[in-house]
Coordinates of C-alpha atoms in Angstrom, one line a residue:
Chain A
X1 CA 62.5 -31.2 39.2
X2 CA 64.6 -34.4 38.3
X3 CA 63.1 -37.2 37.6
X4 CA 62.0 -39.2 40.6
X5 CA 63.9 -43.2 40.3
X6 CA 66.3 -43.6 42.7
X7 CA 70.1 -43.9 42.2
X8 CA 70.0 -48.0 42.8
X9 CA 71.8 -49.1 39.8
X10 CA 71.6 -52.9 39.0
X11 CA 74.9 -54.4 37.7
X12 CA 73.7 -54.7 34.1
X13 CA 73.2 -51.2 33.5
X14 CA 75.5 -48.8 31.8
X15 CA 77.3 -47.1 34.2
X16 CA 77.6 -43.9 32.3
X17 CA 73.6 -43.6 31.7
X18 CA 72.5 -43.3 35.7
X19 CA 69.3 -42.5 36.1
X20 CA 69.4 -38.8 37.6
X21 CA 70.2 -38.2 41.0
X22 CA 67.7 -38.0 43.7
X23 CA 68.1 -34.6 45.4
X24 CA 66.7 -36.0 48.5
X25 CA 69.0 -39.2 48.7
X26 CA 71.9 -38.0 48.0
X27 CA 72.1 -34.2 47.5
X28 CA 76.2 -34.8 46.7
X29 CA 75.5 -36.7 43.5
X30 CA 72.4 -34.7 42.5
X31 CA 74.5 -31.4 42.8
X32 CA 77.4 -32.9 40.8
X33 CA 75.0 -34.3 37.9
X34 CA 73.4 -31.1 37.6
X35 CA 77.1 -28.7 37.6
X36 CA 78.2 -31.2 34.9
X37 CA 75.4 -30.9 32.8
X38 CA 75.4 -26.6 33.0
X39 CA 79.1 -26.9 32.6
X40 CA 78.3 -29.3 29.3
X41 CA 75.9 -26.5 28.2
X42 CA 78.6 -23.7 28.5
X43 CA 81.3 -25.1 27.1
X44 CA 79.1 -26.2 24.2
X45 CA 78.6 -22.6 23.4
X46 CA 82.4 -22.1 22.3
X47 CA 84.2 -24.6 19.6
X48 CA 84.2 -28.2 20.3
X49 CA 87.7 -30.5 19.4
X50 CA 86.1 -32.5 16.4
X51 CA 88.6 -35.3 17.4
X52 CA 90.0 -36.1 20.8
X53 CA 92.9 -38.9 22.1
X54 CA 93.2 -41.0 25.0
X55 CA 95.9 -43.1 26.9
X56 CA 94.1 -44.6 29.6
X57 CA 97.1 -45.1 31.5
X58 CA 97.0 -45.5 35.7
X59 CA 94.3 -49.0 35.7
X60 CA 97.1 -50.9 37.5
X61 CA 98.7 -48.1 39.8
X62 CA 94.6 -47.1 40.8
X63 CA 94.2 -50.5 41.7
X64 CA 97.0 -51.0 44.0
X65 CA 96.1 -47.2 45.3
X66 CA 93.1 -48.3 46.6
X67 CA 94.2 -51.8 47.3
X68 CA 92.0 -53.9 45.3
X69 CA 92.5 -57.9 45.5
X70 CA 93.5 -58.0 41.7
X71 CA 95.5 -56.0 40.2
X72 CA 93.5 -56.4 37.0
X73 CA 90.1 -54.7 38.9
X74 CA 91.7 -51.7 37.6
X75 CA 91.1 -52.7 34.2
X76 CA 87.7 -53.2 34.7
X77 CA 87.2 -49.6 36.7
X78 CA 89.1 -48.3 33.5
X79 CA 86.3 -49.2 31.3
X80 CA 83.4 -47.8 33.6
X81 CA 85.5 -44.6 33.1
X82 CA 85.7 -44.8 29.9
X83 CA 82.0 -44.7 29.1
X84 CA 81.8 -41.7 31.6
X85 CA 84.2 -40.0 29.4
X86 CA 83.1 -41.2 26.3
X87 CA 79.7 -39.9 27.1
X88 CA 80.9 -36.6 28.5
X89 CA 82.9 -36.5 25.1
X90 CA 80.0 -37.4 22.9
X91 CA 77.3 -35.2 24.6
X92 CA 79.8 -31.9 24.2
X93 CA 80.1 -32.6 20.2
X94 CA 83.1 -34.6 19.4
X95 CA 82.8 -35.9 16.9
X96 CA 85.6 -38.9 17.3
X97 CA 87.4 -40.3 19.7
X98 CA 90.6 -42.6 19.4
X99 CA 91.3 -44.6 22.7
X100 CA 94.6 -46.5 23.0
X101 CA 93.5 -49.7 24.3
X102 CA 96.6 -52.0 24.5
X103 CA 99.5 -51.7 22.8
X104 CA 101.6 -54.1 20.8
X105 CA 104.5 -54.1 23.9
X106 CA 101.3 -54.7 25.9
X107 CA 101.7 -58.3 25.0
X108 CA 105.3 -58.6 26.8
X109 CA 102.8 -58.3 29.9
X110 CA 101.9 -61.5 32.1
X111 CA 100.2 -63.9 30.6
X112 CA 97.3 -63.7 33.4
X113 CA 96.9 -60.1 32.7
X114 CA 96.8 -60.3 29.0
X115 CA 94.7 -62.9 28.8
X116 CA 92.3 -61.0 31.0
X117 CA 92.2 -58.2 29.2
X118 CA 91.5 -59.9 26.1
X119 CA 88.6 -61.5 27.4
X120 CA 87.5 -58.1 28.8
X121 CA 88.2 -56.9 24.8
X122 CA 85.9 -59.6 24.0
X123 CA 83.2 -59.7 26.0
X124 CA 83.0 -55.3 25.8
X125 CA 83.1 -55.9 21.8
X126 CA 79.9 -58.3 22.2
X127 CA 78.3 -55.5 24.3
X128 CA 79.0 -52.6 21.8
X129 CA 77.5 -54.6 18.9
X130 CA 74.4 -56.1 20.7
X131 CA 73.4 -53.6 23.9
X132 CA 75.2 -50.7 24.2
X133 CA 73.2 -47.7 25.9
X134 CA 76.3 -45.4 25.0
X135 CA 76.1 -46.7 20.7
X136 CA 72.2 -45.8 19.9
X137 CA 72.1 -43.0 21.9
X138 CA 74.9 -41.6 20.3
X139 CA 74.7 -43.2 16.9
X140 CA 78.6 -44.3 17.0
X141 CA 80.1 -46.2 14.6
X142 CA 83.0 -48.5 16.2
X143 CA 86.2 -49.2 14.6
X144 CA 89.1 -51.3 15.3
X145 CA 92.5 -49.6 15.0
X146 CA 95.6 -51.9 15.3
X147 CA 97.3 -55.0 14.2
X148 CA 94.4 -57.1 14.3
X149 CA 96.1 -60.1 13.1
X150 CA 97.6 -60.3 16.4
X151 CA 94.9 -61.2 18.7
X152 CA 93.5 -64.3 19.6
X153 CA 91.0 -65.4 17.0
X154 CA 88.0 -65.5 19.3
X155 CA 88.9 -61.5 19.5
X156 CA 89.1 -60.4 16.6
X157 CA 85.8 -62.0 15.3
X158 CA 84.0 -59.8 18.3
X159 CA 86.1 -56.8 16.9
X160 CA 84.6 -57.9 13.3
X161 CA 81.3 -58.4 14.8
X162 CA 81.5 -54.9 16.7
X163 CA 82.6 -52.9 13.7
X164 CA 79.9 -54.5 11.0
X165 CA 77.2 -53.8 13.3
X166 CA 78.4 -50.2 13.9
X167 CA 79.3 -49.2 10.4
X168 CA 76.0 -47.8 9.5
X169 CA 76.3 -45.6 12.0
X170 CA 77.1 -41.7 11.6
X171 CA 76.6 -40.1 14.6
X172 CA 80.7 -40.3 15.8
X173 CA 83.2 -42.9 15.6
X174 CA 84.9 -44.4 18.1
X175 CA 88.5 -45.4 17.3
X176 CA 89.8 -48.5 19.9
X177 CA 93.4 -49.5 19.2
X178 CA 93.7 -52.5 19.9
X179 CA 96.9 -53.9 19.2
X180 CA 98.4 -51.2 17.9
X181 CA 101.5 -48.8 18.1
X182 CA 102.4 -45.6 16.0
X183 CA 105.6 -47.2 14.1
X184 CA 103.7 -50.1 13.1
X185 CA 101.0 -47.9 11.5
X186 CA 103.4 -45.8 10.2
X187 CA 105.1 -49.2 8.7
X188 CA 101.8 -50.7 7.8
X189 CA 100.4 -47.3 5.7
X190 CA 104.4 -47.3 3.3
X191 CA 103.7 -50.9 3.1
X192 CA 100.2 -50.5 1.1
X193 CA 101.6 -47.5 -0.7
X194 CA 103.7 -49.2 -1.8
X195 CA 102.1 -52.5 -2.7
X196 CA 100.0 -49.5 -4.5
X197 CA 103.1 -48.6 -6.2
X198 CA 104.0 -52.1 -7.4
X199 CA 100.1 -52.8 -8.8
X200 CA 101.1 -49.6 -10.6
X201 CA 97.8 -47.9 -9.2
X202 CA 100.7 -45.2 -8.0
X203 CA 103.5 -43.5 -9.2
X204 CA 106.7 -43.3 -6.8
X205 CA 106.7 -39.4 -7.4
X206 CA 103.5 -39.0 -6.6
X207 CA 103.9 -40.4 -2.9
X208 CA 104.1 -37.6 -0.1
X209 CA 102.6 -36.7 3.5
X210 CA 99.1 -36.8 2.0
X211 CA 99.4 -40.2 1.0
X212 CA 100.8 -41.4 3.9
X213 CA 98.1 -40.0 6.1
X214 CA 95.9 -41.7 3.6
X215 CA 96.5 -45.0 4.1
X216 CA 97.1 -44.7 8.0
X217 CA 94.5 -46.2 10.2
X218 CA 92.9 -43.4 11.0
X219 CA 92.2 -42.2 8.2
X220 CA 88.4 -40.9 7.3
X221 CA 88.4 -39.0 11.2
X222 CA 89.1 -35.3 11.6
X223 CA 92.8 -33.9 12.6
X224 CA 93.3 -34.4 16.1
X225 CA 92.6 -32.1 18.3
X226 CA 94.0 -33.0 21.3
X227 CA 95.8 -35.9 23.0
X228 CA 95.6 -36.5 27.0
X229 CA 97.2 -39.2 28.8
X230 CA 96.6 -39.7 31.8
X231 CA 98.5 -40.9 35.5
X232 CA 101.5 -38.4 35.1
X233 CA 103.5 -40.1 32.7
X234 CA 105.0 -38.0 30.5
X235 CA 105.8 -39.6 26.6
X236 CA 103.5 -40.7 24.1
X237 CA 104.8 -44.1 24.2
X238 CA 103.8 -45.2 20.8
X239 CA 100.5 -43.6 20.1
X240 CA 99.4 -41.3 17.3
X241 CA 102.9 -40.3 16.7
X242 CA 102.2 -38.6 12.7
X243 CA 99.0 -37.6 14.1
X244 CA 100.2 -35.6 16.7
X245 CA 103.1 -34.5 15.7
X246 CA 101.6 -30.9 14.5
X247 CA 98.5 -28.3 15.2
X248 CA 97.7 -30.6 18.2
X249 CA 97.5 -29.6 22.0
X250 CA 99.2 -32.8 24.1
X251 CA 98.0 -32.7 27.5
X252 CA 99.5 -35.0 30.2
X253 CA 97.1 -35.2 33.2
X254 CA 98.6 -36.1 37.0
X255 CA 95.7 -38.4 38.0
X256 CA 95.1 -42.4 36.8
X257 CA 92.7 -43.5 34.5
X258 CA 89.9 -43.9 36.9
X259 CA 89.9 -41.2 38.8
X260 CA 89.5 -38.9 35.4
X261 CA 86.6 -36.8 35.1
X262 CA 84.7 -33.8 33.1
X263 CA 86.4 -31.6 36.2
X264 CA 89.9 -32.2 34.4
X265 CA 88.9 -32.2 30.8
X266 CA 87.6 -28.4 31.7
X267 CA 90.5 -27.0 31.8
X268 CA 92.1 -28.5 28.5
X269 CA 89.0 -28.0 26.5
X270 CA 88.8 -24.5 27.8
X271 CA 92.6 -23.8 26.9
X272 CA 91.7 -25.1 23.5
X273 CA 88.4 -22.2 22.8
X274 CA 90.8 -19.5 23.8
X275 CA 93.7 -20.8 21.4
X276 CA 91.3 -21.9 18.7
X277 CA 91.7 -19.1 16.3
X278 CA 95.6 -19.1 16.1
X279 CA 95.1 -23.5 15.6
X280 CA 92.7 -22.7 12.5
X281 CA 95.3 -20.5 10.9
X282 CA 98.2 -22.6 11.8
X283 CA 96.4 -25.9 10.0
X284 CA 95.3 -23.0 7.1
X285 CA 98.7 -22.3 6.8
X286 CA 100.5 -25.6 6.7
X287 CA 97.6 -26.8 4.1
X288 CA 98.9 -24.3 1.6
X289 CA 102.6 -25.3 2.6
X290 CA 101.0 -28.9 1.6
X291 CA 99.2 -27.7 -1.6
X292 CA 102.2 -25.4 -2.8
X293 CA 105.0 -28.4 -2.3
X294 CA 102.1 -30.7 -4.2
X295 CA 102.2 -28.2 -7.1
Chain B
X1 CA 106.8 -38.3 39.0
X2 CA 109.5 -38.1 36.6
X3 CA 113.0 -38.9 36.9
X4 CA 113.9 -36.4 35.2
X5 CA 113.3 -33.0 37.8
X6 CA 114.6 -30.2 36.2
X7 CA 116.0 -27.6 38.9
X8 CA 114.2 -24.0 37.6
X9 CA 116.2 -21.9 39.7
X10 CA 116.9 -18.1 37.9
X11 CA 120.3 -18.2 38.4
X12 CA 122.5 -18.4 35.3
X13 CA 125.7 -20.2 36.0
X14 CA 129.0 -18.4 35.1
X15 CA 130.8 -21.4 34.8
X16 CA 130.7 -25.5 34.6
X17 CA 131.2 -25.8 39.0
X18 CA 127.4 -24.1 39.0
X19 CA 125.9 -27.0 36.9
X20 CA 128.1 -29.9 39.2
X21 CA 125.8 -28.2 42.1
X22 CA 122.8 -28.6 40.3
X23 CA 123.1 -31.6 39.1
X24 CA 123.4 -33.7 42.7
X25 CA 120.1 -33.4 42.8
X26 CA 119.4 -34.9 39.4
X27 CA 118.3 -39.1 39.2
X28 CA 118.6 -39.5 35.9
X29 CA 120.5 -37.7 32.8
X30 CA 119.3 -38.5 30.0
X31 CA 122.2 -39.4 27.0
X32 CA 120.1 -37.4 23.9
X33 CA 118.6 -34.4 25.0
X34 CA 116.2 -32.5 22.1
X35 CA 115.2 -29.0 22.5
X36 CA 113.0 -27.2 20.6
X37 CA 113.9 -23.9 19.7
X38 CA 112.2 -20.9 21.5
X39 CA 111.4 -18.2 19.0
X40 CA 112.8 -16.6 16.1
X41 CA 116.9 -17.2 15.5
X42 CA 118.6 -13.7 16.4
X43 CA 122.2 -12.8 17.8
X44 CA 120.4 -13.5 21.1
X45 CA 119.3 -16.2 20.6
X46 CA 121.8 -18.6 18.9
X47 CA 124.2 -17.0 22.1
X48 CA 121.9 -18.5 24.4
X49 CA 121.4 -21.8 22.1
X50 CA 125.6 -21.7 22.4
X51 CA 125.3 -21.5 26.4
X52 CA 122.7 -24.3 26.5
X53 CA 125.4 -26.6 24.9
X54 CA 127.9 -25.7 27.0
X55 CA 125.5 -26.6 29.9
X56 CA 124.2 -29.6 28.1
X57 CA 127.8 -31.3 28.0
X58 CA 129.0 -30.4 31.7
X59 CA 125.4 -32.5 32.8
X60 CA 126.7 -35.5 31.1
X61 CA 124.5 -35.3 27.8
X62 CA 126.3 -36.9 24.6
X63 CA 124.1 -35.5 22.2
X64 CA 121.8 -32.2 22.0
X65 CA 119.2 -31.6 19.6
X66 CA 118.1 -28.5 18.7
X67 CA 114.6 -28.2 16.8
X68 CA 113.2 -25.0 14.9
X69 CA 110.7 -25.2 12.5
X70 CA 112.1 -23.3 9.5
X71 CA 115.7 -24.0 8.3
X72 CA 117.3 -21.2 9.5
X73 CA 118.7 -22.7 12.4
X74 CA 120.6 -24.7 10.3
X75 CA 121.7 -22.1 8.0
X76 CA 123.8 -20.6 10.7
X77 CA 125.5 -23.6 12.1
X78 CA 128.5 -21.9 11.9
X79 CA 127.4 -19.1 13.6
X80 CA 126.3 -21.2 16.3
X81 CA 129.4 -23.2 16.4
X82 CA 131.8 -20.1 16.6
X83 CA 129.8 -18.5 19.7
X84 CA 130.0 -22.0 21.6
X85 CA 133.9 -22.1 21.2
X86 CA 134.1 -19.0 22.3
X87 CA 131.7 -19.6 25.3
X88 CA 133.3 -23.0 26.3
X89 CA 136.9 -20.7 26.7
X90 CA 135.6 -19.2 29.7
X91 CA 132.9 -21.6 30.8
X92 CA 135.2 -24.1 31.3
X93 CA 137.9 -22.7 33.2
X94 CA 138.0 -25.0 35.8
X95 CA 137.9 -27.9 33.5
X96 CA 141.1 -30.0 32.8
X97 CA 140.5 -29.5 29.0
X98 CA 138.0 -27.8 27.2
X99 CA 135.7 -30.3 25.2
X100 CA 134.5 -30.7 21.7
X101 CA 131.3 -29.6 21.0
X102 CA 130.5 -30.0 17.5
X103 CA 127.5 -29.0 15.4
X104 CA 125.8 -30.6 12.6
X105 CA 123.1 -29.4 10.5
X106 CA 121.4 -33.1 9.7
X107 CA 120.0 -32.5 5.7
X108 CA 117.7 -34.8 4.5
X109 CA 120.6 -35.7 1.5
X110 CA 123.4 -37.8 2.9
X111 CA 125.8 -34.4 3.0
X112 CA 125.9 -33.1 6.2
X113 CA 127.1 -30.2 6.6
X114 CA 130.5 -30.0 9.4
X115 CA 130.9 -26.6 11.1
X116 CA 133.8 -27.4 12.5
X117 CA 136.7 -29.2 10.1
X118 CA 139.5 -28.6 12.1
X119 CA 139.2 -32.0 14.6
X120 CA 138.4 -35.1 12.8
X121 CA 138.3 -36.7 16.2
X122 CA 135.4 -37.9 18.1
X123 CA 133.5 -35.2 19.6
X124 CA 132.7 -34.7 23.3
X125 CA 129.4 -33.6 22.0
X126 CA 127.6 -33.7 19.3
X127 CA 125.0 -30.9 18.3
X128 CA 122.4 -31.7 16.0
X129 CA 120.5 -28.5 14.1
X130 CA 117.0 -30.6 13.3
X131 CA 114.0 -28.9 11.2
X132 CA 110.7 -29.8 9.9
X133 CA 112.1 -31.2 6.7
X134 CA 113.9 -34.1 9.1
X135 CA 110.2 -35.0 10.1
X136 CA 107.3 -36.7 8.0
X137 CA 109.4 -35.5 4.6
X138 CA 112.0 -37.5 5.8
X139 CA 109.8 -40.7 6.2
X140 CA 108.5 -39.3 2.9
X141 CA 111.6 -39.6 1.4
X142 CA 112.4 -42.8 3.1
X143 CA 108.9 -44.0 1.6
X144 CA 110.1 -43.5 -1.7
X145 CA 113.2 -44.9 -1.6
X146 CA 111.9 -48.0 -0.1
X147 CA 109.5 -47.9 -2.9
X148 CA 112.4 -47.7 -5.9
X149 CA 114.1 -50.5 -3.9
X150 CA 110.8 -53.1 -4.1
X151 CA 110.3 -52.1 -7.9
X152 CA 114.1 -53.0 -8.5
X153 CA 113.5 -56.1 -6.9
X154 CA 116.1 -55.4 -4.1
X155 CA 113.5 -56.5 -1.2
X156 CA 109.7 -57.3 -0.9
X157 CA 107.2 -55.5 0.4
X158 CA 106.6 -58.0 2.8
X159 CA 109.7 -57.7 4.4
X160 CA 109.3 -54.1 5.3
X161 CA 109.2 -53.9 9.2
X162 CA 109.6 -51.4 12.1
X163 CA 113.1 -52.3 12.3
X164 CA 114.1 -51.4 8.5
X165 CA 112.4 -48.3 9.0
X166 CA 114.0 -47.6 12.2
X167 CA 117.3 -47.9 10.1
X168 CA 116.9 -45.8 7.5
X169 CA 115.3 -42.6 9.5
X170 CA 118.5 -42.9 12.2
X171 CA 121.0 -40.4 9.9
X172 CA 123.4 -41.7 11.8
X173 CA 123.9 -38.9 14.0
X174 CA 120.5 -38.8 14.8
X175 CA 119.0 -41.5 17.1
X176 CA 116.0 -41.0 19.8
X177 CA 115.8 -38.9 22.1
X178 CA 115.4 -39.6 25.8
X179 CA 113.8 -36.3 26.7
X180 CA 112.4 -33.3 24.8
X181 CA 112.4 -29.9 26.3
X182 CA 109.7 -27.2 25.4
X183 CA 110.2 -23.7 26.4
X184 CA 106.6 -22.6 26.6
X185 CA 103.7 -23.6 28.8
X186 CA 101.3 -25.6 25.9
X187 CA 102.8 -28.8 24.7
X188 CA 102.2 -28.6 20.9
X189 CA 105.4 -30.6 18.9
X190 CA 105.3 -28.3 16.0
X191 CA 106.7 -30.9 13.6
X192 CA 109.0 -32.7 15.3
X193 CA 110.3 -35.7 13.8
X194 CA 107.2 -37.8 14.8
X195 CA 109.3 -41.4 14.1
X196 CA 111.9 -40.5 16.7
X197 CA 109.7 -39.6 19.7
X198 CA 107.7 -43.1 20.6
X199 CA 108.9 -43.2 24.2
X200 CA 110.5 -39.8 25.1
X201 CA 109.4 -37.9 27.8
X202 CA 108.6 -34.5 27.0
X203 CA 109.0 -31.4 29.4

């Protein structure tokens, strides 16, 4: 029997952490909770991505779909989604997962829309460090990827804030990147090997893929696993471009942002189980390639 | 939905008035096609590779890359040259001339190597024979290279942007693709020049 409080949810709960569904007031919801859990629970039995990547794209196009007032309303549906997901994601065993926030052409936007979403940056930082539902009960430990220097001041000292009260945590990591795009990483990580190289803690010979990776922004997680984006597009405009490049399953999705759910991860995390075996040796393999080229 | 709808019907066209039907249908071509290659380089194989160019060019695409893993591919450039000029004689039958599709096997040294000598004019096409070593090496390489320049005191570290970088990974035959085909139903890039791929939509 499910627990018996009702599915009235005030406005300052987490979204993601209903209170169970009410079999007698509203049988719909109560059935759905209940298939997503056993569905959880089997795919749980079978290998897990360690580390999984998101473009949330589709906020806008959702918004005008179901013709909000503001465009932006999208936005705000797209985080509600994304603690859904990110508690789906958690609960089955990843381990991290690395979100693509904004991006750096992001800023070409309107200014309206940009400034929104900054203040929706901020104020969602402030809520990871101080209340989140989603952090404790998942022990996750948040971490700003991006270009930081390029967001308004009052944002990046939430990020700060966000990521220092998180860093204790080991229970997953959650990678937001925010502002950020795959060249300028790329750029960024050769730039500090080679400051490296210049405070002579490096030699130039000694400077290959491994190093690279090292100093990227993402370093410390797992290799990706697999990379969805959603609303149909179909490039990676930008995002974990050396991180994907190899070993990892690219999945794009023909739905927006919003309307994403556990029902559309199933099939991609079950294509992954069956091909699991054949990805272990590939990454087995291309690590000798790696060690024997190092040698 | 993409602009770029590919038209999967079986039929193989016999000669370049086939692919002027198909391609009313088409929005957008994209200039830079890439491929990547589907399965192990045989007789077969770099035949059908030498077809694809052929239909590559009548669709209005300046410049085909061709991906495989392993260097092989590039090793028989001029294998692969040969069967398209002898493909392109009859393909193009109904053309007014017969155009100049010329491969290149792009090494990460400056030497390319030229299959075809013989026209030092511009080609119609151009081919490009691409391989894991024109991937993360090459930004390897690049790395270090930008790292000998800084010691020498030719630039600063600080003025090491997206665009320098974009520079010196463009061999100059290869810039970025528009689109990127994959011959199998899982998208997985398999090494792929990671650099070159920020906005192209793959298939």
């Amino acid at each position: 029997m499910p627990s018996s409080d009702l599915t009235d949810i005030s406005q300052n709960t987490d979204p993601s952490l209903k209170t169970t569904p009410n079999f007698l007031t509203s049988p719909i919801s109560y059935i759905s909770h209940h298939a997503q859990s056993l569905l959880i629970k089997i795919l749980k039995q079978g290998p897990i991505p360690q580390h999984l990547g998101f473009i949330m794209d589709g906020n806008r196009r959702f918004a005008r779909k179901m013709n909000y007032k503001q465009v932006v309303e999208g936005h705000f549906m797209g985080y509600d989604k994304l603690q859904e997901v990110l508690d789906i994601c958690l609960h089955l065993g990843v381990k991290v997962v690395t979100i693509y926030a904004f991006s750096i052409e992001n800023f070409k936007r309107p200014k309206e829309e940009v400034d929104t979403l900054m203040e929706l940056a901020k104020n969602k930082f402030v809520e990871l460090c101080e209340k989140s539902q989603l952090v404790n009960k998942y022990d996750v430990c948040v971490r700003i990827l991006g270009n930081i220097a390029l967001l308004p001041v009052d944002v990046q000292e939430a990020a700060k804030k966000a990521v220092d009260a998180t860093k204790h945590n080991t229970g997953s990591i959650l990678n937001i990147c925010v502002p950020y795009t795959s060249k300028d990483e790329i750029t960024s990580s050769i730039k500090s090997v080679i400051k490296s190289v210049e405070n002579g803690h490096m030699q130039i010979r000694d400077i290959n893929e491994e190093i690279i990776e090292n100093y990227l922004y993402t370093y410390g997680s797992p290799l990706l696993d697999i990379l969805i984006r959603t609303s149909g597009e179909i490039r990676l405009s930008d995002f974990l471009l050396w991180q994907c490049h190899k070993n990892c399953y690219i999945h794009f999705v023909n739905c927006f942002w919003p309307e994403f759910s556990l029902w559309e991860m199933l099939p991609i995390i079950l294509e992954y189980q069956l091909n699991y075996k054949s990805l272990k040796e590939k990454r087995s393999k291309s690590g000798l390639q790696i060690a024997s080229s190092l040698s | 939905m993409t602009p770029y709808s590919i038209n999967l019907w079986p039929k193989t066209p016999i000669n370049s008035l086939h692919i002027e039907q198909d391609l009313k249908n088409l929005d957008k071509v994209p200039k830079h096609l890439a491929v990547l290659f589907w399965g192990g380089i045989n007789e077969k194989r770099l035949k059908e590779a030498a077809q694809l160019c052929c239909w590559a060019w009548c669709s209005g695409i300046k410049m085909l890359s061709i991906y495989n893993v392993e260097d092989d591919l590039k090793n028989n450039a001029q294998l692969l040259q040969s069967y398209i000029d002898t493909f392109s004689r009859h393909f193009f039958i109904n053309e007014k001339f017969i155009p100049i599709i010329r491969v290149t096997a792009l090494f990460a040294s400056t030497k390319n190597v030229y299959s075809n000598n013989e026209n030092s004019n511009l080609p119609d096409m151009q081919v490009n024979l691409i391989s894991y070593a024109d991937g993360r090496p090459r930004i390897v390489e690049v790395a270090k290279s930008l790292a000998e320049d800084v010691i020498q005191g030719k630039m600063t570290s600080d003025e090491l942007d997206i665009e320098e970088l974009d520079r010196r990974l463009s061999v100059p035959r290869f810039s970025e693709p528009q689109l990127l085909i994959l011959f199998s139903p899982k998208i997985e890039l398999e090494g792929f020049p990671p650099w070159h791929i920020h906005l192209t939509e793959i298939l």
